[in-house]
Amino acid sequence: MKRKVNEEEIEKLHQFVQSRFVEFYDVELELVDHLANGIEIQWHENPELSFEEAKQIEFKKFGIFGFTGVVEQKEAELTSIYIKNLKEHFISFFSFPKIVFSLAVFLVLFTLGYKGGEVGQSILMITLITLFVLYMGVGTYWNFQIKKSRKNGNKYILDSVAIKVFFGGIVMPIIIQTPNFLSISLRHYSIIALVVLCLNILLLGLWSYLTIFVFKPYFSQEMIKYKQRYIA
């Protein structure tokens, strides 16, 4: 009769995976299942192996980084998939016919800054700051909501991916440099600075729209469906 991993041994595998700093419940389940299958295959080939010996043999197959490499790879793959999807939506605003809208917004911003003098420039600055604060605020609050929702539950890999995608992507350098850029622009106004300022507002505005009003609702539903797979 083929030897199977029993419930007590499954629990030991859970404890073993957790002790190797795997914080995501879904990844833990996958690793436990992988280890259990590997152990049973070893028992089929060598029934004399103890559970601990078979477990250590399976664990060594993960290399020097152990489970950490698996977690990082899975997280990176999922993040890449969702960011790629967001980028495709973002780039579509610079292809016909959406590019007409993007150009129109840029021209309105540039005209406001060029014709409006100091008042117009101030409005542009306030607009960029508002977008910056809105974007960071929504992302921070969403991160808080995600952590709060798992306070008495399990942590899933999509919880981490959600925030990485939200704060990643094409315009992240703009977000990081926004405070510095505002400081420089206020001291050295020029046509080039105005063009860059208007582009920053446009890019940050489009990315904020996509992440807040397209990605966030969609990903929230994805997280619900994903977690339901692991609810017994």
mmCIF file with all atom_site columns, C-alpha atoms in Angstrom:
data_model
loop_
_atom_site.group_PDB
_atom_site.id
_atom_site.type_symbol
_atom_site.label_atom_id
_atom_site.label_alt_id
_atom_site.label_comp_id
_atom_site.label_asym_id
_atom_site.label_entity_id
_atom_site.label_seq_id
_atom_site.pdbx_PDB_ins_code
_atom_site.Cartn_x
_atom_site.Cartn_y
_atom_site.Cartn_z
_atom_site.occupancy
_atom_site.B_iso_or_equiv
_atom_site.pdbx_formal_charge
_atom_site.auth_seq_id
_atom_site.auth_comp_id
_atom_site.auth_asym_id
_atom_site.auth_atom_id
_atom_site.pdbx_PDB_model_num
ATOM 1   C CA . MET A 1 1   ? 0.000   0.000  0.000   1.00 0.00 ? 1   MET A CA 1
ATOM 2   C CA . LYS A 1 2   ? 1.359   3.405  -0.983  1.00 0.00 ? 2   LYS A CA 1
ATOM 3   C CA . ARG A 1 3   ? 2.332   5.486  2.035   1.00 0.00 ? 3   ARG A CA 1
ATOM 4   C CA . LYS A 1 4   ? 0.568   8.848  2.359   1.00 0.00 ? 4   LYS A CA 1
ATOM 5   C CA . VAL A 1 5   ? 1.330   11.990 4.338   1.00 0.00 ? 5   VAL A CA 1
ATOM 6   C CA . ASN A 1 6   ? -1.138  12.044 7.255   1.00 0.00 ? 6   ASN A CA 1
ATOM 7   C CA . GLU A 1 7   ? -2.869  15.029 8.872   1.00 0.00 ? 7   GLU A CA 1
ATOM 8   C CA . GLU A 1 8   ? -0.333  15.313 11.679  1.00 0.00 ? 8   GLU A CA 1
ATOM 9   C CA . GLU A 1 9   ? 2.499   15.409 9.153   1.00 0.00 ? 9   GLU A CA 1
ATOM 10  C CA . ILE A 1 10  ? 0.628   17.991 7.058   1.00 0.00 ? 10  ILE A CA 1
ATOM 11  C CA . GLU A 1 11  ? 0.413   20.195 10.148  1.00 0.00 ? 11  GLU A CA 1
ATOM 12  C CA . LYS A 1 12  ? 4.137   19.777 10.691  1.00 0.00 ? 12  LYS A CA 1
ATOM 13  C CA . LEU A 1 13  ? 4.718   20.868 7.089   1.00 0.00 ? 13  LEU A CA 1
ATOM 14  C CA . HIS A 1 14  ? 2.645   24.001 7.718   1.00 0.00 ? 14  HIS A CA 1
ATOM 15  C CA . GLN A 1 15  ? 4.739   24.788 10.783  1.00 0.00 ? 15  GLN A CA 1
ATOM 16  C CA . PHE A 1 16  ? 7.932   24.114 8.829   1.00 0.00 ? 16  PHE A CA 1
ATOM 17  C CA . VAL A 1 17  ? 6.949   26.438 5.960   1.00 0.00 ? 17  VAL A CA 1
ATOM 18  C CA . GLN A 1 18  ? 5.924   29.171 8.396   1.00 0.00 ? 18  GLN A CA 1
ATOM 19  C CA . SER A 1 19  ? 9.242   28.853 10.212  1.00 0.00 ? 19  SER A CA 1
ATOM 20  C CA . ARG A 1 20  ? 10.972  29.640 6.907   1.00 0.00 ? 20  ARG A CA 1
ATOM 21  C CA . PHE A 1 21  ? 9.420   33.128 6.802   1.00 0.00 ? 21  PHE A CA 1
ATOM 22  C CA . VAL A 1 22  ? 6.593   32.423 4.350   1.00 0.00 ? 22  VAL A CA 1
ATOM 23  C CA . GLU A 1 23  ? 3.997   34.995 5.403   1.00 0.00 ? 23  GLU A CA 1
ATOM 24  C CA . PHE A 1 24  ? 1.435   34.467 2.631   1.00 0.00 ? 24  PHE A CA 1
ATOM 25  C CA . TYR A 1 25  ? -1.234  31.859 3.358   1.00 0.00 ? 25  TYR A CA 1
ATOM 26  C CA . ASP A 1 26  ? -1.844  30.951 -0.299  1.00 0.00 ? 26  ASP A CA 1
ATOM 27  C CA . VAL A 1 27  ? 1.869   30.415 -0.962  1.00 0.00 ? 27  VAL A CA 1
ATOM 28  C CA . GLU A 1 28  ? 2.110   28.387 2.242   1.00 0.00 ? 28  GLU A CA 1
ATOM 29  C CA . LEU A 1 29  ? -0.655  26.067 1.043   1.00 0.00 ? 29  LEU A CA 1
ATOM 30  C CA . GLU A 1 30  ? 1.034   25.607 -2.322  1.00 0.00 ? 30  GLU A CA 1
ATOM 31  C CA . LEU A 1 31  ? 4.387   24.835 -0.718  1.00 0.00 ? 31  LEU A CA 1
ATOM 32  C CA . VAL A 1 32  ? 2.873   22.376 1.760   1.00 0.00 ? 32  VAL A CA 1
ATOM 33  C CA . ASP A 1 33  ? 1.111   20.594 -1.097  1.00 0.00 ? 33  ASP A CA 1
ATOM 34  C CA . HIS A 1 34  ? 4.347   20.540 -3.104  1.00 0.00 ? 34  HIS A CA 1
ATOM 35  C CA . LEU A 1 35  ? 6.346   19.143 -0.176  1.00 0.00 ? 35  LEU A CA 1
ATOM 36  C CA . ALA A 1 36  ? 3.705   16.520 0.612   1.00 0.00 ? 36  ALA A CA 1
ATOM 37  C CA . ASN A 1 37  ? 3.619   15.299 -2.997  1.00 0.00 ? 37  ASN A CA 1
ATOM 38  C CA . GLY A 1 38  ? 7.411   15.187 -3.113  1.00 0.00 ? 38  GLY A CA 1
ATOM 39  C CA . ILE A 1 39  ? 7.619   13.235 0.141   1.00 0.00 ? 39  ILE A CA 1
ATOM 40  C CA . GLU A 1 40  ? 5.069   10.679 -1.094  1.00 0.00 ? 40  GLU A CA 1
ATOM 41  C CA . ILE A 1 41  ? 7.029   10.196 -4.316  1.00 0.00 ? 41  ILE A CA 1
ATOM 42  C CA . GLN A 1 42  ? 10.170  9.569  -2.251  1.00 0.00 ? 42  GLN A CA 1
ATOM 43  C CA . TRP A 1 43  ? 8.325   7.035  -0.079  1.00 0.00 ? 43  TRP A CA 1
ATOM 44  C CA . HIS A 1 44  ? 7.172   5.246  -3.218  1.00 0.00 ? 44  HIS A CA 1
ATOM 45  C CA . GLU A 1 45  ? 10.822  4.919  -4.281  1.00 0.00 ? 45  GLU A CA 1
ATOM 46  C CA . ASN A 1 46  ? 12.216  4.341  -0.779  1.00 0.00 ? 46  ASN A CA 1
ATOM 47  C CA . PRO A 1 47  ? 9.611   3.318  1.850   1.00 0.00 ? 47  PRO A CA 1
ATOM 48  C CA . GLU A 1 48  ? 12.284  3.200  4.561   1.00 0.00 ? 48  GLU A CA 1
ATOM 49  C CA . LEU A 1 49  ? 12.768  6.992  4.579   1.00 0.00 ? 49  LEU A CA 1
ATOM 50  C CA . SER A 1 50  ? 11.452  8.790  7.641   1.00 0.00 ? 50  SER A CA 1
ATOM 51  C CA . PHE A 1 51  ? 9.162   11.798 7.306   1.00 0.00 ? 51  PHE A CA 1
ATOM 52  C CA . GLU A 1 52  ? 11.888  14.193 8.502   1.00 0.00 ? 52  GLU A CA 1
ATOM 53  C CA . GLU A 1 53  ? 14.477  12.796 6.094   1.00 0.00 ? 53  GLU A CA 1
ATOM 54  C CA . ALA A 1 54  ? 12.105  13.023 3.145   1.00 0.00 ? 54  ALA A CA 1
ATOM 55  C CA . LYS A 1 55  ? 11.096  16.559 4.147   1.00 0.00 ? 55  LYS A CA 1
ATOM 56  C CA . GLN A 1 56  ? 14.694  17.770 4.293   1.00 0.00 ? 56  GLN A CA 1
ATOM 57  C CA . ILE A 1 57  ? 15.470  16.218 0.919   1.00 0.00 ? 57  ILE A CA 1
ATOM 58  C CA . GLU A 1 58  ? 12.523  18.048 -0.628  1.00 0.00 ? 58  GLU A CA 1
ATOM 59  C CA . PHE A 1 59  ? 13.465  21.308 1.042   1.00 0.00 ? 59  PHE A CA 1
ATOM 60  C CA . LYS A 1 60  ? 17.028  21.135 -0.299  1.00 0.00 ? 60  LYS A CA 1
ATOM 61  C CA . LYS A 1 61  ? 15.606  21.112 -3.830  1.00 0.00 ? 61  LYS A CA 1
ATOM 62  C CA . PHE A 1 62  ? 14.627  24.766 -3.328  1.00 0.00 ? 62  PHE A CA 1
ATOM 63  C CA . GLY A 1 63  ? 18.290  25.775 -3.240  1.00 0.00 ? 63  GLY A CA 1
ATOM 64  C CA . ILE A 1 64  ? 20.228  28.067 -0.916  1.00 0.00 ? 64  ILE A CA 1
ATOM 65  C CA . PHE A 1 65  ? 17.443  30.663 -0.771  1.00 0.00 ? 65  PHE A CA 1
ATOM 66  C CA . GLY A 1 66  ? 14.839  28.116 0.264   1.00 0.00 ? 66  GLY A CA 1
ATOM 67  C CA . PHE A 1 67  ? 11.230  29.260 0.053   1.00 0.00 ? 67  PHE A CA 1
ATOM 68  C CA . THR A 1 68  ? 12.235  32.936 -0.109  1.00 0.00 ? 68  THR A CA 1
ATOM 69  C CA . GLY A 1 69  ? 13.112  32.650 -3.780  1.00 0.00 ? 69  GLY A CA 1
ATOM 70  C CA . VAL A 1 70  ? 9.734   31.071 -4.564  1.00 0.00 ? 70  VAL A CA 1
ATOM 71  C CA . VAL A 1 71  ? 7.830   33.834 -2.777  1.00 0.00 ? 71  VAL A CA 1
ATOM 72  C CA . GLU A 1 72  ? 9.833   36.608 -4.433  1.00 0.00 ? 72  GLU A CA 1
ATOM 73  C CA . GLN A 1 73  ? 9.473   35.075 -7.878  1.00 0.00 ? 73  GLN A CA 1
ATOM 74  C CA . LYS A 1 74  ? 5.709   34.602 -7.536  1.00 0.00 ? 74  LYS A CA 1
ATOM 75  C CA . GLU A 1 75  ? 5.280   38.139 -6.197  1.00 0.00 ? 75  GLU A CA 1
ATOM 76  C CA . ALA A 1 76  ? 7.404   39.604 -8.998  1.00 0.00 ? 76  ALA A CA 1
ATOM 77  C CA . GLU A 1 77  ? 5.506   37.671 -11.679 1.00 0.00 ? 77  GLU A CA 1
ATOM 78  C CA . LEU A 1 78  ? 2.082   38.792 -10.442 1.00 0.00 ? 78  LEU A CA 1
ATOM 79  C CA . THR A 1 79  ? 3.227   42.398 -10.030 1.00 0.00 ? 79  THR A CA 1
ATOM 80  C CA . SER A 1 80  ? 4.667   42.394 -13.546 1.00 0.00 ? 80  SER A CA 1
ATOM 81  C CA . ILE A 1 81  ? 1.440   41.047 -15.036 1.00 0.00 ? 81  ILE A CA 1
ATOM 82  C CA . TYR A 1 82  ? -0.774  43.722 -13.466 1.00 0.00 ? 82  TYR A CA 1
ATOM 83  C CA . ILE A 1 83  ? 1.650   46.594 -14.113 1.00 0.00 ? 83  ILE A CA 1
ATOM 84  C CA . LYS A 1 84  ? 1.918   45.505 -17.750 1.00 0.00 ? 84  LYS A CA 1
ATOM 85  C CA . ASN A 1 85  ? -1.873  45.620 -18.008 1.00 0.00 ? 85  ASN A CA 1
ATOM 86  C CA . LEU A 1 86  ? -1.940  49.107 -16.485 1.00 0.00 ? 86  LEU A CA 1
ATOM 87  C CA . LYS A 1 87  ? 0.811   50.315 -18.815 1.00 0.00 ? 87  LYS A CA 1
ATOM 88  C CA . GLU A 1 88  ? -1.152  49.123 -21.831 1.00 0.00 ? 88  GLU A CA 1
ATOM 89  C CA . HIS A 1 89  ? -4.145  51.195 -20.676 1.00 0.00 ? 89  HIS A CA 1
ATOM 90  C CA . PHE A 1 90  ? -1.838  54.149 -20.014 1.00 0.00 ? 90  PHE A CA 1
ATOM 91  C CA . ILE A 1 91  ? -0.114  53.979 -23.408 1.00 0.00 ? 91  ILE A CA 1
ATOM 92  C CA . SER A 1 92  ? -3.506  53.852 -25.124 1.00 0.00 ? 92  SER A CA 1
ATOM 93  C CA . PHE A 1 93  ? -3.967  57.519 -24.145 1.00 0.00 ? 93  PHE A CA 1
ATOM 94  C CA . PHE A 1 94  ? -1.142  58.347 -26.578 1.00 0.00 ? 94  PHE A CA 1
ATOM 95  C CA . SER A 1 95  ? -2.594  56.512 -29.548 1.00 0.00 ? 95  SER A CA 1
ATOM 96  C CA . PHE A 1 96  ? -5.497  57.589 -31.738 1.00 0.00 ? 96  PHE A CA 1
ATOM 97  C CA . PRO A 1 97  ? -8.198  58.551 -30.828 1.00 0.00 ? 97  PRO A CA 1
ATOM 98  C CA . LYS A 1 98  ? -7.353  59.028 -27.126 1.00 0.00 ? 98  LYS A CA 1
ATOM 99  C CA . ILE A 1 99  ? -4.263  61.047 -27.965 1.00 0.00 ? 99  ILE A CA 1
ATOM 100 C CA . VAL A 1 100 ? -6.564  63.853 -29.118 1.00 0.00 ? 100 VAL A CA 1
ATOM 101 C CA . PHE A 1 101 ? -7.896  64.102 -25.567 1.00 0.00 ? 101 PHE A CA 1
ATOM 102 C CA . SER A 1 102 ? -4.377  63.969 -24.094 1.00 0.00 ? 102 SER A CA 1
ATOM 103 C CA . LEU A 1 103 ? -3.121  66.715 -26.407 1.00 0.00 ? 103 LEU A CA 1
ATOM 104 C CA . ALA A 1 104 ? -6.163  68.847 -25.643 1.00 0.00 ? 104 ALA A CA 1
ATOM 105 C CA . VAL A 1 105 ? -5.542  68.559 -21.896 1.00 0.00 ? 105 VAL A CA 1
ATOM 106 C CA . PHE A 1 106 ? -1.863  69.430 -22.370 1.00 0.00 ? 106 PHE A CA 1
ATOM 107 C CA . LEU A 1 107 ? -2.683  72.495 -24.486 1.00 0.00 ? 107 LEU A CA 1
ATOM 108 C CA . VAL A 1 108 ? -5.211  73.725 -21.937 1.00 0.00 ? 108 VAL A CA 1
ATOM 109 C CA . LEU A 1 109 ? -2.646  73.363 -19.146 1.00 0.00 ? 109 LEU A CA 1
ATOM 110 C CA . PHE A 1 110 ? 0.104   75.022 -21.166 1.00 0.00 ? 110 PHE A CA 1
ATOM 111 C CA . THR A 1 111 ? -2.148  77.913 -22.214 1.00 0.00 ? 111 THR A CA 1
ATOM 112 C CA . LEU A 1 112 ? -3.209  78.432 -18.624 1.00 0.00 ? 112 LEU A CA 1
ATOM 113 C CA . GLY A 1 113 ? 0.405   78.609 -17.474 1.00 0.00 ? 113 GLY A CA 1
ATOM 114 C CA . TYR A 1 114 ? 1.635   80.702 -20.419 1.00 0.00 ? 114 TYR A CA 1
ATOM 115 C CA . LYS A 1 115 ? -1.228  83.194 -20.691 1.00 0.00 ? 115 LYS A CA 1
ATOM 116 C CA . GLY A 1 116 ? -2.211  83.231 -17.053 1.00 0.00 ? 116 GLY A CA 1
ATOM 117 C CA . GLY A 1 117 ? 1.100   84.522 -15.745 1.00 0.00 ? 117 GLY A CA 1
ATOM 118 C CA . GLU A 1 118 ? 1.816   83.965 -12.083 1.00 0.00 ? 118 GLU A CA 1
ATOM 119 C CA . VAL A 1 119 ? -1.820  83.152 -11.334 1.00 0.00 ? 119 VAL A CA 1
ATOM 120 C CA . GLY A 1 120 ? -1.908  80.483 -14.040 1.00 0.00 ? 120 GLY A CA 1
ATOM 121 C CA . GLN A 1 121 ? 1.422   79.047 -12.929 1.00 0.00 ? 121 GLN A CA 1
ATOM 122 C CA . SER A 1 122 ? 0.206   78.928 -9.348  1.00 0.00 ? 122 SER A CA 1
ATOM 123 C CA . ILE A 1 123 ? -2.912  77.044 -10.437 1.00 0.00 ? 123 ILE A CA 1
ATOM 124 C CA . LEU A 1 124 ? -0.723  74.502 -12.237 1.00 0.00 ? 124 LEU A CA 1
ATOM 125 C CA . MET A 1 125 ? 1.438   74.071 -9.156  1.00 0.00 ? 125 MET A CA 1
ATOM 126 C CA . ILE A 1 126 ? -1.632  73.576 -6.980  1.00 0.00 ? 126 ILE A CA 1
ATOM 127 C CA . THR A 1 127 ? -2.999  71.071 -9.508  1.00 0.00 ? 127 THR A CA 1
ATOM 128 C CA . LEU A 1 128 ? 0.198   68.991 -9.439  1.00 0.00 ? 128 LEU A CA 1
ATOM 129 C CA . ILE A 1 129 ? 0.337   69.100 -5.636  1.00 0.00 ? 129 ILE A CA 1
ATOM 130 C CA . THR A 1 130 ? -3.335  68.100 -5.421  1.00 0.00 ? 130 THR A CA 1
ATOM 131 C CA . LEU A 1 131 ? -2.793  65.155 -7.764  1.00 0.00 ? 131 LEU A CA 1
ATOM 132 C CA . PHE A 1 132 ? 0.284   64.127 -5.803  1.00 0.00 ? 132 PHE A CA 1
ATOM 133 C CA . VAL A 1 133 ? -1.525  64.269 -2.452  1.00 0.00 ? 133 VAL A CA 1
ATOM 134 C CA . LEU A 1 134 ? -4.628  62.544 -3.844  1.00 0.00 ? 134 LEU A CA 1
ATOM 135 C CA . TYR A 1 135 ? -2.617  59.729 -5.380  1.00 0.00 ? 135 TYR A CA 1
ATOM 136 C CA . MET A 1 136 ? -0.497  59.115 -2.296  1.00 0.00 ? 136 MET A CA 1
ATOM 137 C CA . GLY A 1 137 ? -3.496  59.490 0.012   1.00 0.00 ? 137 GLY A CA 1
ATOM 138 C CA . VAL A 1 138 ? -5.676  56.981 -1.847  1.00 0.00 ? 138 VAL A CA 1
ATOM 139 C CA . GLY A 1 139 ? -2.815  54.489 -2.073  1.00 0.00 ? 139 GLY A CA 1
ATOM 140 C CA . THR A 1 140 ? -1.955  54.840 1.610   1.00 0.00 ? 140 THR A CA 1
ATOM 141 C CA . TYR A 1 141 ? -5.599  54.487 2.667   1.00 0.00 ? 141 TYR A CA 1
ATOM 142 C CA . TRP A 1 142 ? -6.073  51.431 0.434   1.00 0.00 ? 142 TRP A CA 1
ATOM 143 C CA . ASN A 1 143 ? -2.987  49.869 1.997   1.00 0.00 ? 143 ASN A CA 1
ATOM 144 C CA . PHE A 1 144 ? -4.506  50.560 5.432   1.00 0.00 ? 144 PHE A CA 1
ATOM 145 C CA . GLN A 1 145 ? -7.801  48.962 4.370   1.00 0.00 ? 145 GLN A CA 1
ATOM 146 C CA . ILE A 1 146 ? -6.021  45.852 3.088   1.00 0.00 ? 146 ILE A CA 1
ATOM 147 C CA . LYS A 1 147 ? -4.091  45.453 6.346   1.00 0.00 ? 147 LYS A CA 1
ATOM 148 C CA . LYS A 1 148 ? -7.237  46.061 8.390   1.00 0.00 ? 148 LYS A CA 1
ATOM 149 C CA . SER A 1 149 ? -9.203  43.460 6.436   1.00 0.00 ? 149 SER A CA 1
ATOM 150 C CA . ARG A 1 150 ? -6.643  40.773 7.274   1.00 0.00 ? 150 ARG A CA 1
ATOM 151 C CA . LYS A 1 151 ? -6.208  41.770 10.925  1.00 0.00 ? 151 LYS A CA 1
ATOM 152 C CA . ASN A 1 152 ? -8.007  38.639 12.077  1.00 0.00 ? 152 ASN A CA 1
ATOM 153 C CA . GLY A 1 153 ? -7.356  36.589 8.968   1.00 0.00 ? 153 GLY A CA 1
ATOM 154 C CA . ASN A 1 154 ? -4.666  35.338 6.650   1.00 0.00 ? 154 ASN A CA 1
ATOM 155 C CA . LYS A 1 155 ? -2.308  37.378 4.515   1.00 0.00 ? 155 LYS A CA 1
ATOM 156 C CA . TYR A 1 156 ? -2.313  36.644 0.783   1.00 0.00 ? 156 TYR A CA 1
ATOM 157 C CA . ILE A 1 157 ? 0.292   37.448 -1.820  1.00 0.00 ? 157 ILE A CA 1
ATOM 158 C CA . LEU A 1 158 ? -2.165  39.659 -3.742  1.00 0.00 ? 158 LEU A CA 1
ATOM 159 C CA . ASP A 1 159 ? -2.326  41.943 -0.682  1.00 0.00 ? 159 ASP A CA 1
ATOM 160 C CA . SER A 1 160 ? 1.311   42.829 -1.253  1.00 0.00 ? 160 SER A CA 1
ATOM 161 C CA . VAL A 1 161 ? 1.030   42.897 -5.044  1.00 0.00 ? 161 VAL A CA 1
ATOM 162 C CA . ALA A 1 162 ? -1.847  45.389 -4.924  1.00 0.00 ? 162 ALA A CA 1
ATOM 163 C CA . ILE A 1 163 ? 0.210   48.141 -3.292  1.00 0.00 ? 163 ILE A CA 1
ATOM 164 C CA . LYS A 1 164 ? 3.313   47.411 -5.359  1.00 0.00 ? 164 LYS A CA 1
ATOM 165 C CA . VAL A 1 165 ? 1.296   47.826 -8.542  1.00 0.00 ? 165 VAL A CA 1
ATOM 166 C CA . PHE A 1 166 ? -0.484  50.928 -7.274  1.00 0.00 ? 166 PHE A CA 1
ATOM 167 C CA . PHE A 1 167 ? 2.768   52.686 -6.385  1.00 0.00 ? 167 PHE A CA 1
ATOM 168 C CA . GLY A 1 168 ? 4.711   51.294 -9.336  1.00 0.00 ? 168 GLY A CA 1
ATOM 169 C CA . GLY A 1 169 ? 4.703   51.797 -13.053 1.00 0.00 ? 169 GLY A CA 1
ATOM 170 C CA . ILE A 1 170 ? 5.527   54.518 -15.533 1.00 0.00 ? 170 ILE A CA 1
ATOM 171 C CA . VAL A 1 171 ? 5.016   57.672 -13.468 1.00 0.00 ? 171 VAL A CA 1
ATOM 172 C CA . MET A 1 172 ? 6.644   56.574 -10.220 1.00 0.00 ? 172 MET A CA 1
ATOM 173 C CA . PRO A 1 173 ? 9.776   58.675 -10.958 1.00 0.00 ? 173 PRO A CA 1
ATOM 174 C CA . ILE A 1 174 ? 7.507   61.702 -11.382 1.00 0.00 ? 174 ILE A CA 1
ATOM 175 C CA . ILE A 1 175 ? 5.836   61.072 -8.055  1.00 0.00 ? 175 ILE A CA 1
ATOM 176 C CA . ILE A 1 176 ? 9.157   60.708 -6.285  1.00 0.00 ? 176 ILE A CA 1
ATOM 177 C CA . GLN A 1 177 ? 10.584  63.873 -7.842  1.00 0.00 ? 177 GLN A CA 1
ATOM 178 C CA . THR A 1 178 ? 7.452   66.026 -7.551  1.00 0.00 ? 178 THR A CA 1
ATOM 179 C CA . PRO A 1 179 ? 8.544   67.941 -4.399  1.00 0.00 ? 179 PRO A CA 1
ATOM 180 C CA . ASN A 1 180 ? 11.997  68.689 -5.878  1.00 0.00 ? 180 ASN A CA 1
ATOM 181 C CA . PHE A 1 181 ? 10.575  69.702 -9.209  1.00 0.00 ? 181 PHE A CA 1
ATOM 182 C CA . LEU A 1 182 ? 8.091   72.098 -7.612  1.00 0.00 ? 182 LEU A CA 1
ATOM 183 C CA . SER A 1 183 ? 10.877  73.752 -5.661  1.00 0.00 ? 183 SER A CA 1
ATOM 184 C CA . ILE A 1 184 ? 13.009  74.266 -8.793  1.00 0.00 ? 184 ILE A CA 1
ATOM 185 C CA . SER A 1 185 ? 10.111  75.504 -10.929 1.00 0.00 ? 185 SER A CA 1
ATOM 186 C CA . LEU A 1 186 ? 9.075   78.084 -8.378  1.00 0.00 ? 186 LEU A CA 1
ATOM 187 C CA . ARG A 1 187 ? 12.570  79.606 -8.497  1.00 0.00 ? 187 ARG A CA 1
ATOM 188 C CA . HIS A 1 188 ? 13.372  79.277 -12.203 1.00 0.00 ? 188 HIS A CA 1
ATOM 189 C CA . TYR A 1 189 ? 10.318  79.700 -14.405 1.00 0.00 ? 189 TYR A CA 1
ATOM 190 C CA . SER A 1 190 ? 10.847  79.106 -18.157 1.00 0.00 ? 190 SER A CA 1
ATOM 191 C CA . ILE A 1 191 ? 9.009   77.734 -21.195 1.00 0.00 ? 191 ILE A CA 1
ATOM 192 C CA . ILE A 1 192 ? 10.836  74.420 -20.794 1.00 0.00 ? 192 ILE A CA 1
ATOM 193 C CA . ALA A 1 193 ? 9.892   74.242 -17.125 1.00 0.00 ? 193 ALA A CA 1
ATOM 194 C CA . LEU A 1 194 ? 6.277   75.009 -18.067 1.00 0.00 ? 194 LEU A CA 1
ATOM 195 C CA . VAL A 1 195 ? 6.232   72.247 -20.695 1.00 0.00 ? 195 VAL A CA 1
ATOM 196 C CA . VAL A 1 196 ? 7.701   69.734 -18.231 1.00 0.00 ? 196 VAL A CA 1
ATOM 197 C CA . LEU A 1 197 ? 5.260   70.845 -15.529 1.00 0.00 ? 197 LEU A CA 1
ATOM 198 C CA . CYS A 1 198 ? 2.281   70.396 -17.872 1.00 0.00 ? 198 CYS A CA 1
ATOM 199 C CA . LEU A 1 199 ? 3.550   66.977 -18.963 1.00 0.00 ? 199 LEU A CA 1
ATOM 200 C CA . ASN A 1 200 ? 3.957   65.926 -15.344 1.00 0.00 ? 200 ASN A CA 1
ATOM 201 C CA . ILE A 1 201 ? 0.418   67.001 -14.544 1.00 0.00 ? 201 ILE A CA 1
ATOM 202 C CA . LEU A 1 202 ? -0.907  65.135 -17.586 1.00 0.00 ? 202 LEU A CA 1
ATOM 203 C CA . LEU A 1 203 ? 1.037   61.933 -16.882 1.00 0.00 ? 203 LEU A CA 1
ATOM 204 C CA . LEU A 1 204 ? 0.308   61.917 -13.170 1.00 0.00 ? 204 LEU A CA 1
ATOM 205 C CA . GLY A 1 205 ? -3.335  62.736 -13.842 1.00 0.00 ? 205 GLY A CA 1
ATOM 206 C CA . LEU A 1 206 ? -3.767  59.891 -16.326 1.00 0.00 ? 206 LEU A CA 1
ATOM 207 C CA . TRP A 1 207 ? -1.948  57.399 -14.108 1.00 0.00 ? 207 TRP A CA 1
ATOM 208 C CA . SER A 1 208 ? -3.947  58.497 -11.048 1.00 0.00 ? 208 SER A CA 1
ATOM 209 C CA . TYR A 1 209 ? -7.194  58.070 -12.975 1.00 0.00 ? 209 TYR A CA 1
ATOM 210 C CA . LEU A 1 210 ? -6.235  54.576 -14.119 1.00 0.00 ? 210 LEU A CA 1
ATOM 211 C CA . THR A 1 211 ? -4.980  53.367 -10.737 1.00 0.00 ? 211 THR A CA 1
ATOM 212 C CA . ILE A 1 212 ? -7.784  54.884 -8.646  1.00 0.00 ? 212 ILE A CA 1
ATOM 213 C CA . PHE A 1 213 ? -10.826 54.477 -10.889 1.00 0.00 ? 213 PHE A CA 1
ATOM 214 C CA . VAL A 1 214 ? -9.883  51.497 -13.082 1.00 0.00 ? 214 VAL A CA 1
ATOM 215 C CA . PHE A 1 215 ? -7.236  49.354 -11.394 1.00 0.00 ? 215 PHE A CA 1
ATOM 216 C CA . LYS A 1 216 ? -8.329  49.690 -7.746  1.00 0.00 ? 216 LYS A CA 1
ATOM 217 C CA . PRO A 1 217 ? -11.985 48.579 -8.226  1.00 0.00 ? 217 PRO A CA 1
ATOM 218 C CA . TYR A 1 218 ? -10.948 45.807 -10.628 1.00 0.00 ? 218 TYR A CA 1
ATOM 219 C CA . PHE A 1 219 ? -8.169  44.522 -8.385  1.00 0.00 ? 219 PHE A CA 1
ATOM 220 C CA . SER A 1 220 ? -10.409 44.639 -5.306  1.00 0.00 ? 220 SER A CA 1
ATOM 221 C CA . GLN A 1 221 ? -12.784 42.234 -7.046  1.00 0.00 ? 221 GLN A CA 1
ATOM 222 C CA . GLU A 1 222 ? -9.839  40.094 -8.137  1.00 0.00 ? 222 GLU A CA 1
ATOM 223 C CA . MET A 1 223 ? -8.686  39.850 -4.525  1.00 0.00 ? 223 MET A CA 1
ATOM 224 C CA . ILE A 1 224 ? -12.144 38.737 -3.353  1.00 0.00 ? 224 ILE A CA 1
ATOM 225 C CA . LYS A 1 225 ? -12.350 36.018 -6.030  1.00 0.00 ? 225 LYS A CA 1
ATOM 226 C CA . TYR A 1 226 ? -8.769  34.933 -5.354  1.00 0.00 ? 226 TYR A CA 1
ATOM 227 C CA . LYS A 1 227 ? -9.221  34.597 -1.593  1.00 0.00 ? 227 LYS A CA 1
ATOM 228 C CA . GLN A 1 228 ? -12.493 32.664 -1.991  1.00 0.00 ? 228 GLN A CA 1
ATOM 229 C CA . ARG A 1 229 ? -10.474 29.798 -3.491  1.00 0.00 ? 229 ARG A CA 1
ATOM 230 C CA . TYR A 1 230 ? -8.743  29.309 -0.148  1.00 0.00 ? 230 TYR A CA 1
ATOM 231 C CA . ILE A 1 231 ? -11.796 29.570 2.097   1.00 0.00 ? 231 ILE A CA 1
ATOM 232 C CA . ALA A 1 232 ? -12.708 26.143 3.342   1.00 0.00 ? 232 ALA A CA 1
#
